[in-house]
Coordinates of C-alpha atoms in Angstrom, one line a residue:
Chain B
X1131 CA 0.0 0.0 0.0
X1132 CA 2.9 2.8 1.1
X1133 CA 4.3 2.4 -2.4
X1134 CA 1.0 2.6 -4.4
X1135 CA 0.6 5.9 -2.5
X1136 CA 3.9 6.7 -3.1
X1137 CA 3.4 6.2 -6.7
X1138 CA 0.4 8.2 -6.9
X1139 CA 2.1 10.8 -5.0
X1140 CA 5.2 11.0 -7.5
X1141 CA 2.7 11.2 -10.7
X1142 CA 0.7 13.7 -9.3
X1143 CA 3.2 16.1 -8.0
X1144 CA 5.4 14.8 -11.3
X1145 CA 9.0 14.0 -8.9
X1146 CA 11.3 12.6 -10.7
X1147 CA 13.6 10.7 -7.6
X1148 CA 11.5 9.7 -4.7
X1149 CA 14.7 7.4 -3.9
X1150 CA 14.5 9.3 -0.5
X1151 CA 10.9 8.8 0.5
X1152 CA 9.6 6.9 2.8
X1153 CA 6.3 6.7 5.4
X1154 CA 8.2 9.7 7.3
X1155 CA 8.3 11.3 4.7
X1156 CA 6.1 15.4 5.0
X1157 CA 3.3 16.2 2.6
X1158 CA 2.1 19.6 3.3
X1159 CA 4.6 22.8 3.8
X1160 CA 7.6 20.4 3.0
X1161 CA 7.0 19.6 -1.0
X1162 CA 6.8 23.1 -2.9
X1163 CA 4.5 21.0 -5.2
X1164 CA 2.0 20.2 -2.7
X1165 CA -0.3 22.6 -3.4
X1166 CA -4.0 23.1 -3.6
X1167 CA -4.4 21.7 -7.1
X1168 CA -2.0 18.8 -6.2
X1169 CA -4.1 18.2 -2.9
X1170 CA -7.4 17.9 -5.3
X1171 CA -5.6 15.5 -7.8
X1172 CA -4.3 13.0 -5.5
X1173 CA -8.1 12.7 -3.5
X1174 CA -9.5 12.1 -7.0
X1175 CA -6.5 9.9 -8.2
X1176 CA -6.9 8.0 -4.6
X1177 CA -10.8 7.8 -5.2
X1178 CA -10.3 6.8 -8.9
X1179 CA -7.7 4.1 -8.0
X1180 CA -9.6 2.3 -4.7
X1181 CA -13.0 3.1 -5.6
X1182 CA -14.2 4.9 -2.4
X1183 CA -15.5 7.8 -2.1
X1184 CA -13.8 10.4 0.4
X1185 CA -15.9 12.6 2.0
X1186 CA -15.0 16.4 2.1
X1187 CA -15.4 16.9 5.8
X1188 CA -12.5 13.7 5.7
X1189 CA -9.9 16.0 4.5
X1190 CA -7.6 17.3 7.0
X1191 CA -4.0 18.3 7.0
X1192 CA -3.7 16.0 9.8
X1193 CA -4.3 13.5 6.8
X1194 CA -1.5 14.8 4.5
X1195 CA 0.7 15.6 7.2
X1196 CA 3.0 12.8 6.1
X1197 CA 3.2 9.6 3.6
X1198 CA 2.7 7.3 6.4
X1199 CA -0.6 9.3 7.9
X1200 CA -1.6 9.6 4.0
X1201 CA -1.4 6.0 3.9
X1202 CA -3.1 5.1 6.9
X1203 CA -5.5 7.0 5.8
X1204 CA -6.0 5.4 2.8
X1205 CA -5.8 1.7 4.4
X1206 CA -8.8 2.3 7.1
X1207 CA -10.8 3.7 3.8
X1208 CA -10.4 0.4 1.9
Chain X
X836 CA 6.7 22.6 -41.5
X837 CA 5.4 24.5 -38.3
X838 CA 2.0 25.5 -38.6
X839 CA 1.7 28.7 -37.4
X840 CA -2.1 29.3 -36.3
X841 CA -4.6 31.5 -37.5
X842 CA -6.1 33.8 -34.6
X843 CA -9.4 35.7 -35.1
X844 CA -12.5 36.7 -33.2
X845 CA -16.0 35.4 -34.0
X846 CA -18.6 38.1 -33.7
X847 CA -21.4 36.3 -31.4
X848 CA -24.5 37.7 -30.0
X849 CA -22.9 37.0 -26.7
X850 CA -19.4 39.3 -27.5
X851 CA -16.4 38.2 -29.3
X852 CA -15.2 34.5 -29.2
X853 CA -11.7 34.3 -30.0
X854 CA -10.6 31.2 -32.3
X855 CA -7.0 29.8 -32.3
X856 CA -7.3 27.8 -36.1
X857 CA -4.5 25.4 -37.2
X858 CA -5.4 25.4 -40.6
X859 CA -3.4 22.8 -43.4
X860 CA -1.2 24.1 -45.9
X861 CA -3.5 23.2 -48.5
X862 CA -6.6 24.4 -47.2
X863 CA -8.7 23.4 -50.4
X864 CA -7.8 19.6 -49.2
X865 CA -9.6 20.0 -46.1
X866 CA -11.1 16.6 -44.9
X867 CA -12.4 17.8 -41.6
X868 CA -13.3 20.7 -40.0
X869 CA -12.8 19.9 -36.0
X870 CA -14.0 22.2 -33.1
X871 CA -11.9 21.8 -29.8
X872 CA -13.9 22.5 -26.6
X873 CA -11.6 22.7 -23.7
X874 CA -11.9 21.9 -19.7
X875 CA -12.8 24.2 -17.3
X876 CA -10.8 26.7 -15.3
X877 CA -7.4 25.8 -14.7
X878 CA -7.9 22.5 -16.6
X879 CA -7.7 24.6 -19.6
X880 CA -4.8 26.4 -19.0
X881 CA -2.9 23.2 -18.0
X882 CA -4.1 21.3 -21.4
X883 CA -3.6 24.2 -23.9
X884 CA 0.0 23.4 -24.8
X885 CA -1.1 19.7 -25.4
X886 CA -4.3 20.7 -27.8
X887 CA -2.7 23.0 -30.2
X888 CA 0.0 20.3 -30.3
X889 CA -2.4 17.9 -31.4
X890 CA -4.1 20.5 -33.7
X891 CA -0.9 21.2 -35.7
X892 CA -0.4 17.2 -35.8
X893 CA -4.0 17.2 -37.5
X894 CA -3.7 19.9 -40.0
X895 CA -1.2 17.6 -41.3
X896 CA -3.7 15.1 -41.6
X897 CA -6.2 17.6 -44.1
X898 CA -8.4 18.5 -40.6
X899 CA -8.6 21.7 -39.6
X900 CA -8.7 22.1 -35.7
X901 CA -10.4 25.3 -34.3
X902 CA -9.7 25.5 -30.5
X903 CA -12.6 28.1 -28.7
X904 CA -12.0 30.1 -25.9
X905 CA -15.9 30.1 -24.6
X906 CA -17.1 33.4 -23.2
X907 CA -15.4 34.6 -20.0
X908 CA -12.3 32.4 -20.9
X909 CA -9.1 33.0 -22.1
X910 CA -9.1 36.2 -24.8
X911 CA -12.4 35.6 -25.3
X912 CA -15.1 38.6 -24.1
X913 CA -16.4 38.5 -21.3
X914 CA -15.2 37.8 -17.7
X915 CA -15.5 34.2 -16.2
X916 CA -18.1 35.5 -13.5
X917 CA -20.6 36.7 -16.1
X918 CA -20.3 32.9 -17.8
X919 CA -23.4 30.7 -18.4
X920 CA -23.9 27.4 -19.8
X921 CA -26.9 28.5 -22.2
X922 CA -23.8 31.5 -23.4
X923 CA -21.1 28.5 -23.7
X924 CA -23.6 26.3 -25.7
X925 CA -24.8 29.2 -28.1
X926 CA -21.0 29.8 -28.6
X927 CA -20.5 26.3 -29.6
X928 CA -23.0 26.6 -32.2
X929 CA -22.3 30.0 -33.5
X930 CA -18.5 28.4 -34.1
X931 CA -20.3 25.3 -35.6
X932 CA -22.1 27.5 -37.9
X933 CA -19.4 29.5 -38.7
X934 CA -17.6 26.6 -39.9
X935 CA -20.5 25.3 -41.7
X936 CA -21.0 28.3 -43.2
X937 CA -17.6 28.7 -44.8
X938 CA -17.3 24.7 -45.5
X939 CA -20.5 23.3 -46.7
X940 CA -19.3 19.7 -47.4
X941 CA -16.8 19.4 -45.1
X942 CA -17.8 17.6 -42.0
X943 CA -17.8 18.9 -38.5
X944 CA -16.4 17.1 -35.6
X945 CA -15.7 18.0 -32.3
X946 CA -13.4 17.0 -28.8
X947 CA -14.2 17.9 -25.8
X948 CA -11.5 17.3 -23.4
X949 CA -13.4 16.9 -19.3
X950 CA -16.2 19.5 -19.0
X951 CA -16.1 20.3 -22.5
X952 CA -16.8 16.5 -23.3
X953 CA -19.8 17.8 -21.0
X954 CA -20.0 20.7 -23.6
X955 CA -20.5 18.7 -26.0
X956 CA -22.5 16.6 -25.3
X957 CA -24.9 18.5 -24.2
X958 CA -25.3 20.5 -27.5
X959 CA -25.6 17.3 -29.4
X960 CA -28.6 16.4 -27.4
X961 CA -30.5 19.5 -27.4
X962 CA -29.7 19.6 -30.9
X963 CA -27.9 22.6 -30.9
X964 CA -25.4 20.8 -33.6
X965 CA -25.8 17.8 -36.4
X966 CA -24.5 14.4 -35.7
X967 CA -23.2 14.0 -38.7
X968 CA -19.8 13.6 -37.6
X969 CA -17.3 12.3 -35.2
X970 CA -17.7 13.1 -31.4
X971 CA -14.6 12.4 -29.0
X972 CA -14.6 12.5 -25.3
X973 CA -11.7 12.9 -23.6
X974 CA -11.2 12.3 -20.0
X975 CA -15.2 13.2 -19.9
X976 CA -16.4 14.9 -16.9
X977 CA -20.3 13.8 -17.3
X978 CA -21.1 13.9 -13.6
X979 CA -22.1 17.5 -13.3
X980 CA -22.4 17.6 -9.4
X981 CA -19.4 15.3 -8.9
X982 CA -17.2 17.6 -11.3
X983 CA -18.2 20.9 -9.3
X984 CA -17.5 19.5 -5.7
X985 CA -14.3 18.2 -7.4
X986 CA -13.6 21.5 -8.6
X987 CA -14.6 23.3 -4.8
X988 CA -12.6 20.9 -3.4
X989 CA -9.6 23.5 -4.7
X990 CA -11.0 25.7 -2.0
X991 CA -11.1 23.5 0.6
X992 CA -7.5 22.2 0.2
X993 CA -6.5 25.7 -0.7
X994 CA -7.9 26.4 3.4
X995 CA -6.3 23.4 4.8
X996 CA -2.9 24.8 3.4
X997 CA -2.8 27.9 5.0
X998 CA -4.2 26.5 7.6
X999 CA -7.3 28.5 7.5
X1000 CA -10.4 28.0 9.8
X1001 CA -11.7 24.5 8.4
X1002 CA -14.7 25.2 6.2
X1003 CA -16.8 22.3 4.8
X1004 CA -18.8 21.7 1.3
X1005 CA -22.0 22.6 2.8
X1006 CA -20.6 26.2 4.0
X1007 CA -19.4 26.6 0.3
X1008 CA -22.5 25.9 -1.1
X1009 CA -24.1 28.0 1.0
X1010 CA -21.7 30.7 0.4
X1011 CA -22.5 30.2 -3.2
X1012 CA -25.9 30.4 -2.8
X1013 CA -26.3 33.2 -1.1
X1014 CA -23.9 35.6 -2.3
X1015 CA -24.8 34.7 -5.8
X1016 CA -20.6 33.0 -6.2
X1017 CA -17.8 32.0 -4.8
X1018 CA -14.0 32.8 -5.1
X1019 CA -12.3 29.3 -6.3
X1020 CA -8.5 29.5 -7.1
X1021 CA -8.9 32.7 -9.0
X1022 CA -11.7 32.0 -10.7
X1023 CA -15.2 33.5 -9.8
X1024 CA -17.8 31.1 -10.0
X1025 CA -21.5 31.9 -10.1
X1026 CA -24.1 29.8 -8.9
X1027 CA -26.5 30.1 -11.6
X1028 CA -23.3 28.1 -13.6
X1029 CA -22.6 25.8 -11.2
X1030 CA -26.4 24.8 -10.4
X1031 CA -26.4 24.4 -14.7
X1032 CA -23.4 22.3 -14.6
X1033 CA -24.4 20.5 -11.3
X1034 CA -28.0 18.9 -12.1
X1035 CA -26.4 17.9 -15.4
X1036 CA -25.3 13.6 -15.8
X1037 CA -24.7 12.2 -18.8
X1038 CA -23.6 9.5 -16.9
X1039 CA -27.2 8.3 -16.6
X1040 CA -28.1 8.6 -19.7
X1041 CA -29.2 5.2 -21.5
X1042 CA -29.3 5.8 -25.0
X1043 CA -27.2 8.2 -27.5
X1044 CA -29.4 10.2 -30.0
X1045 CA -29.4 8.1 -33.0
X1046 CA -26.5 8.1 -35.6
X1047 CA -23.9 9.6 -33.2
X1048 CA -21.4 7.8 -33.3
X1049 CA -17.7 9.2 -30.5
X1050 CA -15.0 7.5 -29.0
X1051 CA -14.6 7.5 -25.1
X1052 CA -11.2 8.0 -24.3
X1053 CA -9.5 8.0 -20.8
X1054 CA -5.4 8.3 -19.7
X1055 CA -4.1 7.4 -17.1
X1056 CA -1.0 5.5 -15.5
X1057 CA -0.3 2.4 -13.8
X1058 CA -1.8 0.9 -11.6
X1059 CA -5.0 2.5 -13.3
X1060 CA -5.1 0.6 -16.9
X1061 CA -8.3 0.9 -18.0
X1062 CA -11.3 2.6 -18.6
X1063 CA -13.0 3.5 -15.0
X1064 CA -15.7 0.9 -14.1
X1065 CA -17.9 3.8 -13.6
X1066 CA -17.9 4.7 -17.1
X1067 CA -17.9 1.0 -18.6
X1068 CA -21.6 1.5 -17.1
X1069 CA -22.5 4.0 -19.4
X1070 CA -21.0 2.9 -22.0
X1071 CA -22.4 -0.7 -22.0
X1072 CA -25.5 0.9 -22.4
X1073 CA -24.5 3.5 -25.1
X1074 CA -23.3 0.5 -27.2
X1075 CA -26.4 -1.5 -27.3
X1076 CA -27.6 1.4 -29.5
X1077 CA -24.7 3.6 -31.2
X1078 CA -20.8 2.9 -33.0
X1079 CA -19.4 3.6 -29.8
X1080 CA -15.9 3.4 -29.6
X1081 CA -13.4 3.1 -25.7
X1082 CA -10.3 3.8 -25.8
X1083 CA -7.6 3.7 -22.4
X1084 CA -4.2 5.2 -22.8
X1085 CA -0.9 5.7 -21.0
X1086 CA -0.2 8.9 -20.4
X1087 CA 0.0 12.0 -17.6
X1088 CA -3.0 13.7 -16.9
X1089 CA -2.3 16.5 -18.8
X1090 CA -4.7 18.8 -18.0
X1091 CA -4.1 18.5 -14.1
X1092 CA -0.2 17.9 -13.5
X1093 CA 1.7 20.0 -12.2
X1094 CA 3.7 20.6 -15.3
X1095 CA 2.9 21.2 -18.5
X1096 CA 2.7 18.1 -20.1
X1097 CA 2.0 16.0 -23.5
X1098 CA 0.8 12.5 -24.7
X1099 CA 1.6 12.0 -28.1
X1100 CA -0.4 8.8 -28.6
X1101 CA -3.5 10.6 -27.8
X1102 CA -2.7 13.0 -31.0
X1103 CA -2.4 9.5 -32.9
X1104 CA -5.1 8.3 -31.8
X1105 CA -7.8 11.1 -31.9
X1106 CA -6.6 11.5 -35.8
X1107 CA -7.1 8.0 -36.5
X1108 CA -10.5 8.2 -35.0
X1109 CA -11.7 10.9 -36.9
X1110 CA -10.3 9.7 -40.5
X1111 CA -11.6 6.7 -39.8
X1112 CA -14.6 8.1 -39.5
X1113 CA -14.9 9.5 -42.7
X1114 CA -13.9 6.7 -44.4
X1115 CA -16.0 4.3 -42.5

């Protein structure tokens, strides 16, 4: 699961070398490319890819704080 | 050879439309005249490098691409907060008359790329255009509602970044709503647009009107690799009645990422399509 995030992480924000990621790893006010219109993508990507639906009042920064919270995140929705 | 495009305005009863035109060398060969409707909002600022690419690819191919700004967009009249559906449709037909107008036997086709799949649509069922020719959807966005919380979402992430009081859906809508719009990454949208867009869903729709005939095409990359289930719903049912086409490819999502980017194969395979089209 951390790697299929990380991987809709990288094509969203468009990284080249995530060699240095991992569940640690900070979202928000860490990657200049995190921004609202990359926020927007990865929910739809993540709805798009697991077939849930997130609900709006689900989106927290606490959620994208980091990869691993991101993750978890993802896990309890599935 | 570059083709360098052909940039005009369209006198409309609804202001001036501004038309970027990749026209062939030999115009007098033209096959197909093609009408590009783009996405919405930033969608369409992300995408435009990837359209005109694909329009010069065509106008290699005899087809002559005309990509709209709709009103309120781009150098188009108009500001984005005075926008309408009803004003977006009548400038799709007053393009597709235009065109008719100077062409009579060439063919009209058009590609709308996310909401302007939605576009498009939309005009071929209220008859605002003929279905005589080739209709591809790209990346549709036929869920009205879905694509506007989608789109408000912007605001809501754009709050949770700078870490601004937590505000939900139902406060935007009722912002919306009572102030008549609602500030969305730069863009002003009104409700009377969004309520049009919003109770729209071509995603329910059972059956095509009769003799169109369009491609479905989605992009995407691994692990997604192939058309969304949602959609193979609609268009199992779209079949039964109409030449229906689906197409999945690998590629960025061009009109979202971060930067500008292109999918080549998408050029190939949108002028195959429409060729094949006219030969068929």
């Amino acid at each position: 699961m951390l790697n299929d995030i990380m991987v809709i992480l990288q094509q969203c924000l468009q990284i080249d070398d995530i060699s240095d990621w991992d569940d640690a790893t900070p979202l928000i006010g860490a990657i200049a490319e995190f921004d609202s219109m990359a926020v927007v993508t990865v929910i739809t990507q993540l709805e798009e890819n697991y077939g849930f639906i997130i609900d709006d009042d689900e989106i927290s920064a606490e959620v994208f704080e980091t990869i691993g919270t991101l993750t978890s995140f993802v896990e309890l929705k599935c | 050879m570059l083709i360098k495009p052909r940039l005009f305005f369209l006198n409309t009863a609804h202001g001036r439309l501004f038309i970027t035109q990749f026209v062939p060398e030999l115009e007098q060969k033209i096959r197909l005249n093609v009408i590009m409707i783009p996405p919405f909002a930033e969608e369409a600022n992300k995408s435009r490098k990837m359209l005109a690419d694909f329009a010069r690819q065509a106008a290699q191919h005899h087809i002559r691409v005309s990509l709209i700004d709709l009103f309120g967009t781009g150098d188009s009249e108009g500001d984005f907060s005075q926008a309408s559906w009803d004003i977006w449709q009548q400038n799709i037909r007053a393009l597709y008359l235009a065109l008719q107008n100077q062409d009579p036997d060439v063919a009209i086709g058009i590609i709308g790329l996310r909401s302007g799949a939605l576009l498009a649509l939309d005009c071929y069922c209220n008859q605002l255009i003929a279905h005589t020719a080739p209709l591809i959807l790209l990346q549709p966005a036929l869920n009205g509602k879905q694509f506007m919380v989608q789109f408000m979402r912007l605001r809501l992430a754009t709050g949770m970044i700078n870490g601004q009081a937590k505000l939900t859906m139902a406060d935007l809508q009722q912002e919306l709503s009572n102030n008549g719009g609602l500030e969305i990454a730069g863009y002003h949208l009104n409700h009377e647009l969004s309520e049009a867009i919003a109770k729209l869903n071509y995603l329910d729709l059972k059956q095509l009107p009769d003799s169109l005939s369009l491609a479905w095409v989605e992009i995407g990359q691994p692990p997604t690799q192939q058309i969304k289930a949602i959609s193979k719903k609609t268009l199992v049912n779209w079949q039964q009645f109409n030449d229906v086409t689906e197409q999945f490819i690998v590629g960025d999502c061009f009109w979202q990422t971060q930067e500008i980017t292109q999918v080549p194969e998408l050029s190939d395979y949108c002028i195959s399509y429409l060729l094949g089209g006219l030969n068929g």
